[in-house]
PDB file of C-alpha atoms in Angstrom:
ATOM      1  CA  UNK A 667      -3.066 -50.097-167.689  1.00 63.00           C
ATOM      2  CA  UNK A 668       0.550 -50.382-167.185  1.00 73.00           C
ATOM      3  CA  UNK A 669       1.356 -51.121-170.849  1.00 75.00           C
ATOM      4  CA  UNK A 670      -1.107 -47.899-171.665  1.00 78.00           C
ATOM      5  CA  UNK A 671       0.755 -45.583-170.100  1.00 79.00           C
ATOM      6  CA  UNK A 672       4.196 -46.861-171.560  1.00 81.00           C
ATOM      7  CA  UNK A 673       3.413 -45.982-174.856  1.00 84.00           C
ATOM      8  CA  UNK A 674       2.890 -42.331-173.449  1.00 84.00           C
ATOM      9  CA  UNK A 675       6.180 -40.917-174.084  1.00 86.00           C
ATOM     10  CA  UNK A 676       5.560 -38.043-171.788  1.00 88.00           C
ATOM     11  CA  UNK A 677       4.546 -39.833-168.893  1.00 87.00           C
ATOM     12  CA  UNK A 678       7.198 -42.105-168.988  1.00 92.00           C
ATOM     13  CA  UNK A 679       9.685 -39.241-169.174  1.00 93.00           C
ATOM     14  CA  UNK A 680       8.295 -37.497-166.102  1.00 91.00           C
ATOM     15  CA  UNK A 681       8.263 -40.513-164.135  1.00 91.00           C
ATOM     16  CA  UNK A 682      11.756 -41.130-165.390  1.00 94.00           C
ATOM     17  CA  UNK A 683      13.052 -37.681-164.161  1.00 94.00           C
ATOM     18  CA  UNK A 684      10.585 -38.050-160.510  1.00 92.00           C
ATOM     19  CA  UNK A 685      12.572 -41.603-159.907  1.00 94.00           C
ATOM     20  CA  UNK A 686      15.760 -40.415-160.484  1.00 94.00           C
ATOM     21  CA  UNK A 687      15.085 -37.034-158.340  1.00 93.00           C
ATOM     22  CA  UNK A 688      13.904 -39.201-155.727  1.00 92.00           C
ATOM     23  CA  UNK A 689      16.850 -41.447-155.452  1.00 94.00           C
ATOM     24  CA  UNK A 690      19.223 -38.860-155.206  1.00 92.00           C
ATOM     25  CA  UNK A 691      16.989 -37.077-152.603  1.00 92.00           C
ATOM     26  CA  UNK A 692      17.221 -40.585-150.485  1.00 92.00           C
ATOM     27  CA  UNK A 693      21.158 -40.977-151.486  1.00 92.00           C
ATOM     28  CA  UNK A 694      22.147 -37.215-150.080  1.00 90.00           C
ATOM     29  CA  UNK A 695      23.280 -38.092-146.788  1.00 90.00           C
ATOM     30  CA  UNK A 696      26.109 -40.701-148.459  1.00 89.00           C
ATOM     31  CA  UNK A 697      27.711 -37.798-149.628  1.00 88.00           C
ATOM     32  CA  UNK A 698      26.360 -34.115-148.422  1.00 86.00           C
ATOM     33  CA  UNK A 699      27.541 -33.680-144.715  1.00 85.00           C
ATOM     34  CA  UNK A 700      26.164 -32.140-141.972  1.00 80.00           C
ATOM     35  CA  UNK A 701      28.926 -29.429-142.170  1.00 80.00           C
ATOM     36  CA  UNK A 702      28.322 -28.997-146.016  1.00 82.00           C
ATOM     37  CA  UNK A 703      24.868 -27.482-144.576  1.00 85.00           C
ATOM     38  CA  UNK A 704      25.765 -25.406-141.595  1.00 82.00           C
ATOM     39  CA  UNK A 705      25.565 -21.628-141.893  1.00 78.00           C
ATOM     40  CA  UNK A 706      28.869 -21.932-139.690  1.00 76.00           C
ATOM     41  CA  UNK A 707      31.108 -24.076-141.488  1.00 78.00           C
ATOM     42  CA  UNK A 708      30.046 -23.792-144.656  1.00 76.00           C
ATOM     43  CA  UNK A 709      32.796 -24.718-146.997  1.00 80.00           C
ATOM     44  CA  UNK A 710      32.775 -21.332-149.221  1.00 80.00           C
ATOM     45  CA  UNK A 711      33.022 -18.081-149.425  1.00 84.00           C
ATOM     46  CA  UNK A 712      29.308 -16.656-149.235  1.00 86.00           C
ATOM     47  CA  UNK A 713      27.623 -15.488-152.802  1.00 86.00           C
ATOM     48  CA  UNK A 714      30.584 -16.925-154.388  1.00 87.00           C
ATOM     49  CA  UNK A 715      29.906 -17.269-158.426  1.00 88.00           C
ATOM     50  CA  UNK A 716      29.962 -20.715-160.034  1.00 89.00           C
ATOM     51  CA  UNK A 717      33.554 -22.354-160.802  1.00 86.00           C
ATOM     52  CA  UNK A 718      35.403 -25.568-161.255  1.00 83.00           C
ATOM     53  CA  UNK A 719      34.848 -26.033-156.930  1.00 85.00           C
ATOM     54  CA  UNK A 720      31.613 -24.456-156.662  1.00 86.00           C
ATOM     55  CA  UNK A 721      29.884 -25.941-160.082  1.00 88.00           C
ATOM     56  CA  UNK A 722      26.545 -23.726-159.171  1.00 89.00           C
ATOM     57  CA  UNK A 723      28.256 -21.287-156.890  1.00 89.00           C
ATOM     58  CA  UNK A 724      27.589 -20.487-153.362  1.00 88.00           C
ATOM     59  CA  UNK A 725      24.343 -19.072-151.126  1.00 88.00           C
ATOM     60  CA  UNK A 726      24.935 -16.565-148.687  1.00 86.00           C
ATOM     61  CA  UNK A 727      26.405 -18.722-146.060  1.00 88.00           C
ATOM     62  CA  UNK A 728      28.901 -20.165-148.302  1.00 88.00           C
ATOM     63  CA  UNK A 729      27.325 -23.351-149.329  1.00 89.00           C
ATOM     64  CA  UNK A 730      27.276 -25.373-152.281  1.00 90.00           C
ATOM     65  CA  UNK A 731      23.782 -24.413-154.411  1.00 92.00           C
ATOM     66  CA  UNK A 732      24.574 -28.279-155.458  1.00 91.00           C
ATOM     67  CA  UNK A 733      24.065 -29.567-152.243  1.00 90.00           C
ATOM     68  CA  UNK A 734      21.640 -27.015-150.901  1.00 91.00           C
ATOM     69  CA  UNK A 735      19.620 -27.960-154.256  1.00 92.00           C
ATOM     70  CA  UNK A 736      19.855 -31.846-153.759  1.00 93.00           C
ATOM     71  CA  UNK A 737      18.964 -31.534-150.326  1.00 92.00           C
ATOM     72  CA  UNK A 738      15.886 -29.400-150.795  1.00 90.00           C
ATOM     73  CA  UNK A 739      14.654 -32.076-152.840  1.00 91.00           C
ATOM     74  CA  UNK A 740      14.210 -34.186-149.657  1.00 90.00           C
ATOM     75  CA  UNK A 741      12.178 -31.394-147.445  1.00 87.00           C
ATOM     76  CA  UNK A 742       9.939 -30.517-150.970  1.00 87.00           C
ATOM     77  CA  UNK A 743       9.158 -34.010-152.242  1.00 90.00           C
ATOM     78  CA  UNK A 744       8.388 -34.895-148.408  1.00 90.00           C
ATOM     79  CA  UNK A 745       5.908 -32.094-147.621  1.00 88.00           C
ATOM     80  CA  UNK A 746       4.083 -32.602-151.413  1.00 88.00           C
ATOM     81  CA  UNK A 747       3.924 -36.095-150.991  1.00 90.00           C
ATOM     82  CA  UNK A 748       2.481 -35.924-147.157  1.00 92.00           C
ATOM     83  CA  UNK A 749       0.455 -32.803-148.072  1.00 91.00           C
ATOM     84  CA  UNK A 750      -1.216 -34.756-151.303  1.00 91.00           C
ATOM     85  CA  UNK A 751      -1.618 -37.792-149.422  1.00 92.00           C
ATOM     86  CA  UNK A 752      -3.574 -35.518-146.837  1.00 93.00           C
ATOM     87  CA  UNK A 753      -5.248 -33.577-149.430  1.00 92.00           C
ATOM     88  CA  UNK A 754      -6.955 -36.730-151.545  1.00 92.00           C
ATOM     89  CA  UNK A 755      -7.576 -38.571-148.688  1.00 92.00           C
ATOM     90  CA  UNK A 756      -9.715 -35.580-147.215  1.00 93.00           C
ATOM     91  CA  UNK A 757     -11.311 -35.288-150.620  1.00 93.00           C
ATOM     92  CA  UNK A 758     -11.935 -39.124-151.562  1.00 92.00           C
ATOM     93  CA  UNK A 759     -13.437 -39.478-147.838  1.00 92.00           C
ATOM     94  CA  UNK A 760     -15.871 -36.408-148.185  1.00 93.00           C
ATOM     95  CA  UNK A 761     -16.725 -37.735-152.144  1.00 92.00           C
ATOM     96  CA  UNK A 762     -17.547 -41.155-151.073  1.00 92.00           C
ATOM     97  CA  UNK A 763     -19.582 -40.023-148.253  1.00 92.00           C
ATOM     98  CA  UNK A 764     -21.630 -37.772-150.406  1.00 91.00           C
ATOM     99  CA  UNK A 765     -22.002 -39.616-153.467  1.00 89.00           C
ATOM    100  CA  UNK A 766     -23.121 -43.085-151.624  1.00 86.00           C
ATOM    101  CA  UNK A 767     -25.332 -41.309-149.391  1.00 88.00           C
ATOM    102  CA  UNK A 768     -26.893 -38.931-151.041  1.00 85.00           C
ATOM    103  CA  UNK A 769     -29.445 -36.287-149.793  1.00 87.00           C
ATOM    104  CA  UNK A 770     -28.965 -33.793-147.301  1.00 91.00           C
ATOM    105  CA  UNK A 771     -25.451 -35.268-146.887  1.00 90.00           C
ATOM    106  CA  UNK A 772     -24.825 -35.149-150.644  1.00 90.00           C
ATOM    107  CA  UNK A 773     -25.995 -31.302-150.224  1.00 92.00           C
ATOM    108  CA  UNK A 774     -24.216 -30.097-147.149  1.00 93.00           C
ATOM    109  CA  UNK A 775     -21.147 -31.512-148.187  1.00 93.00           C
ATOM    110  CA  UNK A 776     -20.966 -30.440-151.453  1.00 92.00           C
ATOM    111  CA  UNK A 777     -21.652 -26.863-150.493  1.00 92.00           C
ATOM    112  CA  UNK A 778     -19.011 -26.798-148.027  1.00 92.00           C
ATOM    113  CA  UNK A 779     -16.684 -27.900-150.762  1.00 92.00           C
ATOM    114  CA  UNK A 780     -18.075 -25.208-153.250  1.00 90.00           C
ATOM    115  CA  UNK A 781     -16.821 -22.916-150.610  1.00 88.00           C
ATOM    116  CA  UNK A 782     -13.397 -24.197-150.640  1.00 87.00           C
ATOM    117  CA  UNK A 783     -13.455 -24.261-154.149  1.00 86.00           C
ATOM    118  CA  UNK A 784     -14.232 -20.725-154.967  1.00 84.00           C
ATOM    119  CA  UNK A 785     -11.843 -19.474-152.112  1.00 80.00           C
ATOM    120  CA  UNK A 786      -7.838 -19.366-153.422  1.00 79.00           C
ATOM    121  CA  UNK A 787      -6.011 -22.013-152.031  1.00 78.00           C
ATOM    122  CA  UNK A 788      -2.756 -20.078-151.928  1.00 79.00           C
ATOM    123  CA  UNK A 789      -4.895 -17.567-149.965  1.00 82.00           C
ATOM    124  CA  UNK A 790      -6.149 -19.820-147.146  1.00 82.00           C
ATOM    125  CA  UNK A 791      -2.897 -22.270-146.751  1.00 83.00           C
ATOM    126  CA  UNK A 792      -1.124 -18.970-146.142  1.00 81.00           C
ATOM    127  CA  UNK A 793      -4.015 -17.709-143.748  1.00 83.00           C
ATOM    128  CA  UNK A 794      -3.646 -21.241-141.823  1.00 81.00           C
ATOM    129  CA  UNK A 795       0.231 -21.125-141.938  1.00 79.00           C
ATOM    130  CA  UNK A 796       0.498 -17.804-139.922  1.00 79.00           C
ATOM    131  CA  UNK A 797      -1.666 -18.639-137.036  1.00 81.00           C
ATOM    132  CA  UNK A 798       0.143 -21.934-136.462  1.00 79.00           C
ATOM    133  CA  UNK A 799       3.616 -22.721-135.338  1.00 77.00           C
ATOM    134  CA  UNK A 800       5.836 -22.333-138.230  1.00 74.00           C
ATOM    135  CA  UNK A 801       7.208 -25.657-138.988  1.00 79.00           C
ATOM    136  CA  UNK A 802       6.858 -28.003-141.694  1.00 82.00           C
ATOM    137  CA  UNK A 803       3.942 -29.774-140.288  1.00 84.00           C
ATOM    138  CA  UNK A 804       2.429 -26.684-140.164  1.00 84.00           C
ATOM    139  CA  UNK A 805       3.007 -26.666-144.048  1.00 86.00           C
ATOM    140  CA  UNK A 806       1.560 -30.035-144.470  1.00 89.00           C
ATOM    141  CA  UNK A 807      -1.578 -29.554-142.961  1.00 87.00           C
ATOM    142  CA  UNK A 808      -2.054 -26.063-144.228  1.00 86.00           C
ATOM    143  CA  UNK A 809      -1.899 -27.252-148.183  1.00 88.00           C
ATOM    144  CA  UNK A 810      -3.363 -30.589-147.245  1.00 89.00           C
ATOM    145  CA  UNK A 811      -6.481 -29.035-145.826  1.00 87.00           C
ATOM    146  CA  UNK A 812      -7.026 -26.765-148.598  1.00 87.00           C
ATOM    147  CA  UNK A 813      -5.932 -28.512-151.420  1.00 87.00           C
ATOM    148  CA  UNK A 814      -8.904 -31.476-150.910  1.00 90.00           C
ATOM    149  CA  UNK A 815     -12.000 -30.262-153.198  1.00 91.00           C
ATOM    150  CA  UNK A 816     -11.171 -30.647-156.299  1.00 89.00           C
ATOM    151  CA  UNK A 817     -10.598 -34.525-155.254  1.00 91.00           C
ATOM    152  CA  UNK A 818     -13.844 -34.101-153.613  1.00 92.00           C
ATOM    153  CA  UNK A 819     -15.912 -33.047-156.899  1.00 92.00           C
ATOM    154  CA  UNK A 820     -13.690 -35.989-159.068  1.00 90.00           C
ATOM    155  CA  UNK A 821     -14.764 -39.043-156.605  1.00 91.00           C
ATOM    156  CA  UNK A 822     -18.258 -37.861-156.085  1.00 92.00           C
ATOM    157  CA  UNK A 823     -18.742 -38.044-159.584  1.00 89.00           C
ATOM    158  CA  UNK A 824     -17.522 -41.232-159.850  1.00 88.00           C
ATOM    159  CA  UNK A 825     -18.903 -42.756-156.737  1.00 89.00           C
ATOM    160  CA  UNK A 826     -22.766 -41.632-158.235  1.00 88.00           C
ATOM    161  CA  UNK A 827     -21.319 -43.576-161.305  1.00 87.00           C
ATOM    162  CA  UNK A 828     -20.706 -46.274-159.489  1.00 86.00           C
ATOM    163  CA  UNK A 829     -23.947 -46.372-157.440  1.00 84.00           C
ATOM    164  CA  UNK A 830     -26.216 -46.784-160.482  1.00 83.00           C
ATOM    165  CA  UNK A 831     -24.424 -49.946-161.393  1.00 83.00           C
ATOM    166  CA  UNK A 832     -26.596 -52.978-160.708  1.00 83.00           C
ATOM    167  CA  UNK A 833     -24.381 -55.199-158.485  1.00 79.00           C
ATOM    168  CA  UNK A 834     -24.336 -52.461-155.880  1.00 80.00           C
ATOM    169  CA  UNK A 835     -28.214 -52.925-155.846  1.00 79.00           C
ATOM    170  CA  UNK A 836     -27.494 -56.644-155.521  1.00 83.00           C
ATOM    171  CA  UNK A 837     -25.074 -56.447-152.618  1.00 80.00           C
ATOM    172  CA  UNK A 838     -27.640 -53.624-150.889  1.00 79.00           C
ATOM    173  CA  UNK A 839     -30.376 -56.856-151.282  1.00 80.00           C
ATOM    174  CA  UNK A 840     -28.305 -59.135-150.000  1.00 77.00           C
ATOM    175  CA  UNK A 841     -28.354 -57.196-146.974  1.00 78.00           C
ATOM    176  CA  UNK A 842     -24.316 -55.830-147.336  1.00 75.00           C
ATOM    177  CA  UNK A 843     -24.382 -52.416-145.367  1.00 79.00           C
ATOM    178  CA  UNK A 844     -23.371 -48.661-145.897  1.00 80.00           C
ATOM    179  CA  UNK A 845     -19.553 -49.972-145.142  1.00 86.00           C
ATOM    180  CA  UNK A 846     -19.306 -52.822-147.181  1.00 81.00           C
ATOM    181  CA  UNK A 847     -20.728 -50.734-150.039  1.00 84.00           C
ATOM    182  CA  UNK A 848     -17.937 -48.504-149.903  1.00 85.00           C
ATOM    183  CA  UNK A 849     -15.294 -50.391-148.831  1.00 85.00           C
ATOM    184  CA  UNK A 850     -15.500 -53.814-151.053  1.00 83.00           C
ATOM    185  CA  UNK A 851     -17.441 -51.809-154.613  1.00 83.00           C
ATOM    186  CA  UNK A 852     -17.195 -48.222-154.200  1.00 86.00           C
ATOM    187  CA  UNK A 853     -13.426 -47.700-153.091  1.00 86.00           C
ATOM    188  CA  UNK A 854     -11.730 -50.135-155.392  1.00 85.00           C
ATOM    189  CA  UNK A 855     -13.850 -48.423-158.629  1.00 84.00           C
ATOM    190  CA  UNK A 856     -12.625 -44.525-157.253  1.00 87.00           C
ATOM    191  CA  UNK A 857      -8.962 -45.675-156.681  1.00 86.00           C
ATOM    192  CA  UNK A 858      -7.467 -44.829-160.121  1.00 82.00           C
ATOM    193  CA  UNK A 859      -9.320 -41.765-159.818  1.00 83.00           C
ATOM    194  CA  UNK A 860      -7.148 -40.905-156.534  1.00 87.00           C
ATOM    195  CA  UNK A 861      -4.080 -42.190-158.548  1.00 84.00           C
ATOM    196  CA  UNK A 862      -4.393 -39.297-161.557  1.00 81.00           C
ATOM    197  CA  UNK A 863      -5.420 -36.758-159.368  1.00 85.00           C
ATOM    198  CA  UNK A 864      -2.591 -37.049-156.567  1.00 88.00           C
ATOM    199  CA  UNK A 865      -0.311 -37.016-159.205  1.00 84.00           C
ATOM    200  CA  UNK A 866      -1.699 -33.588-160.133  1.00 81.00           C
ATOM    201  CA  UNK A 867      -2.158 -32.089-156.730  1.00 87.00           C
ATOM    202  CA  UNK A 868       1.491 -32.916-155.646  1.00 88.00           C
ATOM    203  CA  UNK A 869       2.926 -30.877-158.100  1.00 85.00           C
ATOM    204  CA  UNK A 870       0.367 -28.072-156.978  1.00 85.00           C
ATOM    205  CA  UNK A 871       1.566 -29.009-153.901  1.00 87.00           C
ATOM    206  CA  UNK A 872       5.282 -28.620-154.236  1.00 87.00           C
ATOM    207  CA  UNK A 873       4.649 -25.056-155.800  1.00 86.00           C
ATOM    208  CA  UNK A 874       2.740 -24.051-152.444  1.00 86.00           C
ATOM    209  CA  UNK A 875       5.542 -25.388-149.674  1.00 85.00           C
ATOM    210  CA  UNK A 876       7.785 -23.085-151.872  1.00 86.00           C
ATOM    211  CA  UNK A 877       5.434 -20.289-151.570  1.00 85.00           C
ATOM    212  CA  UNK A 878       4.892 -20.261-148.252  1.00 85.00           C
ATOM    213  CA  UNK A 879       8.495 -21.095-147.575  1.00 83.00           C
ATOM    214  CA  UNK A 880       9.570 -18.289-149.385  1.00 82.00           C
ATOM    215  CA  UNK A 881       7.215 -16.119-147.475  1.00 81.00           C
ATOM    216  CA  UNK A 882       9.172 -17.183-144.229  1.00 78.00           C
ATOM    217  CA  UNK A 883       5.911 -19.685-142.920  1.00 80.00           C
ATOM    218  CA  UNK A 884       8.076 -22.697-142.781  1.00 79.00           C
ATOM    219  CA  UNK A 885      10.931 -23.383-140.562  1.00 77.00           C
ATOM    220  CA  UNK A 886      13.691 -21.787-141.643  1.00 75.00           C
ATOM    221  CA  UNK A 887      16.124 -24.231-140.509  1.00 78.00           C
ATOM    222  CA  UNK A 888      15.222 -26.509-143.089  1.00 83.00           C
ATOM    223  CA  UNK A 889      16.640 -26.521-146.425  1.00 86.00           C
ATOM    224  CA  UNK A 890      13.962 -26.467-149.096  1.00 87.00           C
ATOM    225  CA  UNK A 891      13.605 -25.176-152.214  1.00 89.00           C
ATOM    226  CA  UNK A 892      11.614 -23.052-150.842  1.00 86.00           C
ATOM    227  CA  UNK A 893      13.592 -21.234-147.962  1.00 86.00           C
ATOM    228  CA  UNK A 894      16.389 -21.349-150.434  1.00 88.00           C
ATOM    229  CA  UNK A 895      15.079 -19.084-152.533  1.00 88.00           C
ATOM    230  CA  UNK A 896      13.442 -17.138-149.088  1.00 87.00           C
ATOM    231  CA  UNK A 897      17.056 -16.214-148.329  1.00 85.00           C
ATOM    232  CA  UNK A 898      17.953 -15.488-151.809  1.00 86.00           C
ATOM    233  CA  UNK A 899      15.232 -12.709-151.487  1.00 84.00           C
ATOM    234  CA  UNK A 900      16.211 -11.752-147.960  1.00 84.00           C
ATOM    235  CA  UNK A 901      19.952 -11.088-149.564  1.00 83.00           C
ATOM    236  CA  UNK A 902      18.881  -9.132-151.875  1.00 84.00           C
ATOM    237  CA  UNK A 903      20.744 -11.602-154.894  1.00 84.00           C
ATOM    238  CA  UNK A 904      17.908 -10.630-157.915  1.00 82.00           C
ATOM    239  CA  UNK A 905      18.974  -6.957-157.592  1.00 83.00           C
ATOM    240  CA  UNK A 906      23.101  -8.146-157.007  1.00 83.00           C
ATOM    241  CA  UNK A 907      22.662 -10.128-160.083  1.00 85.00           C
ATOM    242  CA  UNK A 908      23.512 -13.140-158.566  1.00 87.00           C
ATOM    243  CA  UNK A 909      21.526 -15.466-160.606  1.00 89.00           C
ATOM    244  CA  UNK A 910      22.895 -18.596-159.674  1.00 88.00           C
ATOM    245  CA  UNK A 911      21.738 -18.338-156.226  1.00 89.00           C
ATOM    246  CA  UNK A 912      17.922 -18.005-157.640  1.00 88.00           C
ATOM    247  CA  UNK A 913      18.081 -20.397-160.558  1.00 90.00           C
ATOM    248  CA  UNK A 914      18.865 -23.667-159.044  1.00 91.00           C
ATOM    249  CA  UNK A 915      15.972 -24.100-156.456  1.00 91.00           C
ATOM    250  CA  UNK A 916      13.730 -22.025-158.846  1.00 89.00           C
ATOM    251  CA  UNK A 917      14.486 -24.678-161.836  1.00 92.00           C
ATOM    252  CA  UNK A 918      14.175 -27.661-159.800  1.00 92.00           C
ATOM    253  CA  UNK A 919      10.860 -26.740-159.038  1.00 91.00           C
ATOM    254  CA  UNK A 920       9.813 -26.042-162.088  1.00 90.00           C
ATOM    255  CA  UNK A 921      11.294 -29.832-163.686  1.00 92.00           C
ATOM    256  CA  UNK A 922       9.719 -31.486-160.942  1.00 92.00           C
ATOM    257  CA  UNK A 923       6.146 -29.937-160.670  1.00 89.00           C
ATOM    258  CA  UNK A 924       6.041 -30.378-164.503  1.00 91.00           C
ATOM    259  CA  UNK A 925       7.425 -34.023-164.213  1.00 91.00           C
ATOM    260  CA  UNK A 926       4.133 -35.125-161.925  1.00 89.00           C
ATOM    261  CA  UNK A 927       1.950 -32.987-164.132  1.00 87.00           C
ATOM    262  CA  UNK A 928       3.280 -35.270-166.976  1.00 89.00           C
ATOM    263  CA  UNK A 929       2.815 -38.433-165.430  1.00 88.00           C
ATOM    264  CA  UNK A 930      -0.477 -36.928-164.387  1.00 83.00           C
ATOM    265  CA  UNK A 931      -2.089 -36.248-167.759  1.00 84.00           C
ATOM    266  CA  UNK A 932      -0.662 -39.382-168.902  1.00 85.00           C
ATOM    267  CA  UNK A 933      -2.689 -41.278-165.933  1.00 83.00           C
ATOM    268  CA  UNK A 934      -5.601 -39.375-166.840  1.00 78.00           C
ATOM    269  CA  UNK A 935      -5.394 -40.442-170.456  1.00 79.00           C
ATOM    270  CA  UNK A 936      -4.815 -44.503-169.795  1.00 80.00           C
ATOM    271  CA  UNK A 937      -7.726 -43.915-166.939  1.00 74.00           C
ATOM    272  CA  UNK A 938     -10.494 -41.949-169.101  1.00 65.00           C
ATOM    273  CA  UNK A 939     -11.164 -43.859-172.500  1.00 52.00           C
ATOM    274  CA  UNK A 940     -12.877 -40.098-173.931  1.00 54.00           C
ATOM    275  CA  UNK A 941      -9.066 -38.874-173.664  1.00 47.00           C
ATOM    276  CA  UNK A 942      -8.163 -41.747-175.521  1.00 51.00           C
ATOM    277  CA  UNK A 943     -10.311 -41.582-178.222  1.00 45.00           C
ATOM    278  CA  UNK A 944      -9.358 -38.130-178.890  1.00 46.00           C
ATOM    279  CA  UNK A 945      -5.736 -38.820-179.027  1.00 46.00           C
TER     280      UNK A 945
END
C-alpha cells in the first residue's frame, strides 16, 4: 500500500506540503511571541502594507499577517483534525452497526442518515454553532456531528461486503458473538476505508471552522484562519483594497484543504483496485 501511493505524484505532494504545514504549526511558539499576537502590543502599525519588516503586511491591530497566518494553522488543523476524527468515528460506528446487523436497525439507521444527508451541512453546523457557547469546542462538535454520513453510507457498504465473506460465517459457528464479529473481522476490513475518507472530510472540515469563524461562531480570541479573515470583513479591508490582509489566511486555506484532498484521492486510488484499473 505504502509503495502504491508513492508512485502517486499528487499524493505525495500534498502530504509533502500537510507535513511541512504541520511542523511549522507545532514550531510557532519557538519564535512567534505572545506579544507578536496581542491586539495591545502588536508590533505594527495597523493595516500597514507589505515591506521589507512586514513581508505580508499588517491586520488591523498591527500584527504580522506572517505570524497571524502561521499561527492560524495551529487553531485550523486542530479543529479539522478533532472535528474529522469526531465525524468518521460517528459515521464508521453507525455503518458497522447497520451493516452487521441488519434489519430494522439497518433501516432506522440508514434513514436517519438519509436525513442528514439531504440536509446542508454548512446549514446545520451553523444552526448548532449559534445555540451553543461560542468556542472552539463548540466548532468541533458542530462540524463533527454533521459531517458523519457520508462515512456512514462508505462503511455500511463495506461492512455488508464484508459480511457475505465466508469466514465471518465460520467465526458466527464457532460461536464468536456480535462483538467479536466487529471488532476482530469487520473493523480491521473498514479501516482503510476510514483512512481515505478522513482525509477527505478534514479538508471539508477546515473550510467549515473558517466559515463559521468568519461568521463570528467561534471564539474570537483565537487566531484562525478563520477569525482572521472575520476581522478582515469586520474592517472593511476588501472595499479599502487591502488585499494582503485577505489573501494570506484565504490562500492557506485553500493549499491546505486541496493538499488533504490530494492525499485523499490518492488513498482512494491505492485502496479501490476499479480506480486503479482506470488509471
Amino acid at each position: 500500500m505504502i509503495a502504491d501511493f508513492r508512485r502517486r505524484r499528487a499524493g505525495m505532494v500534498g502530504l509533502g506540503f500537510l507535513v511541512l504545514t504541520a511542523l511549522v504549526a507545532l514550531a510557532a511558539p519557538l519564535f512567534i511571541s505572545a506579544n507578536d499576537l496581542s491586539a495591545a502590543f502588536a508590533p505594527g502599525t495597523p493595516r500597514q502594507a507589505p515591506s521589507g519588516h512586514f513581508l505580508l503586511g499588517t491586520d488591523a491591530y498591527g500584527r504580522s499577517m506572517v505570524d497571524v497566518t502561521i499561527w492560524g494553522a495551529r487553531i485550523s488543523l486542530t479543529v479539522g483534525a478533532l472535528a474529522t476524527l469526531l465525524a468518521v468515528g460517528i459515521g464508521a460506528l453507525v455503518g458497522v452497526v447497520a451493516g452487521h446487523f441488519g434489519g430494522w436497525t439497518d433501516t432506522v439507521l440508514m434513514r436517519v442518515t438519509d436525513w442528514f444527508l439531504v440536509l446542508p451541512v454548512l446549514v446545520l453546523a451553523t444552526a448548532l454553532a449559534s445555540v451553543l457557547t461560542p468556542g472552539v469546542g463548540t466548532v468541533v462538535v458542530a462540524i463533527g456531528v454533521t459531517a458523519w454520513p457520508t462515512t456512514a453510507r462508505v462503511v455500511r457498504a463495506q461492512t455488508l461486503s464484508v459480511e457475505s465473506r465466508p469466514y465471518i460465517e465460520r467465526a458466527k459457528a464457532l460461536g464468536g458473538g456480535h462483538w467479536h464479529v466487529m471488532r476482530v473481522h469487520i473493523l480491521p476490513n473498514v479501516m482503510p476505508l476510514m483512512l481515505a475518507q478522513a482525509t477527505l472530510t478534514v479538508s471539508a472540515a477546515i473550510l467549515t471552522e473558517a466559515t463559521l469563524a468568519f461568521l463570528g461562531l467561534s471564539d474570537p480570541t483565537k487566531v484562525s484562519w478563520g477569525t482572521t479573515l472575520q476581522l478582515a470583513r469586520t474592517v472593511g479591508a476588501f472595499s479599502a483594497g487591502e488585499w494582503w490582509i485577505l489573501m494570506p489566511p484565504g490562500v492557506a486555506i485553500v493549499l491546505v484543504a486541496l493538499a488533504f484532498t490530494l492525499v485523499g484521492r490518492a488513498l482512494e486510488q491505492v485502496l479501490n483496485p476499479r480506480l486503479q484499473e482506470r488509471m
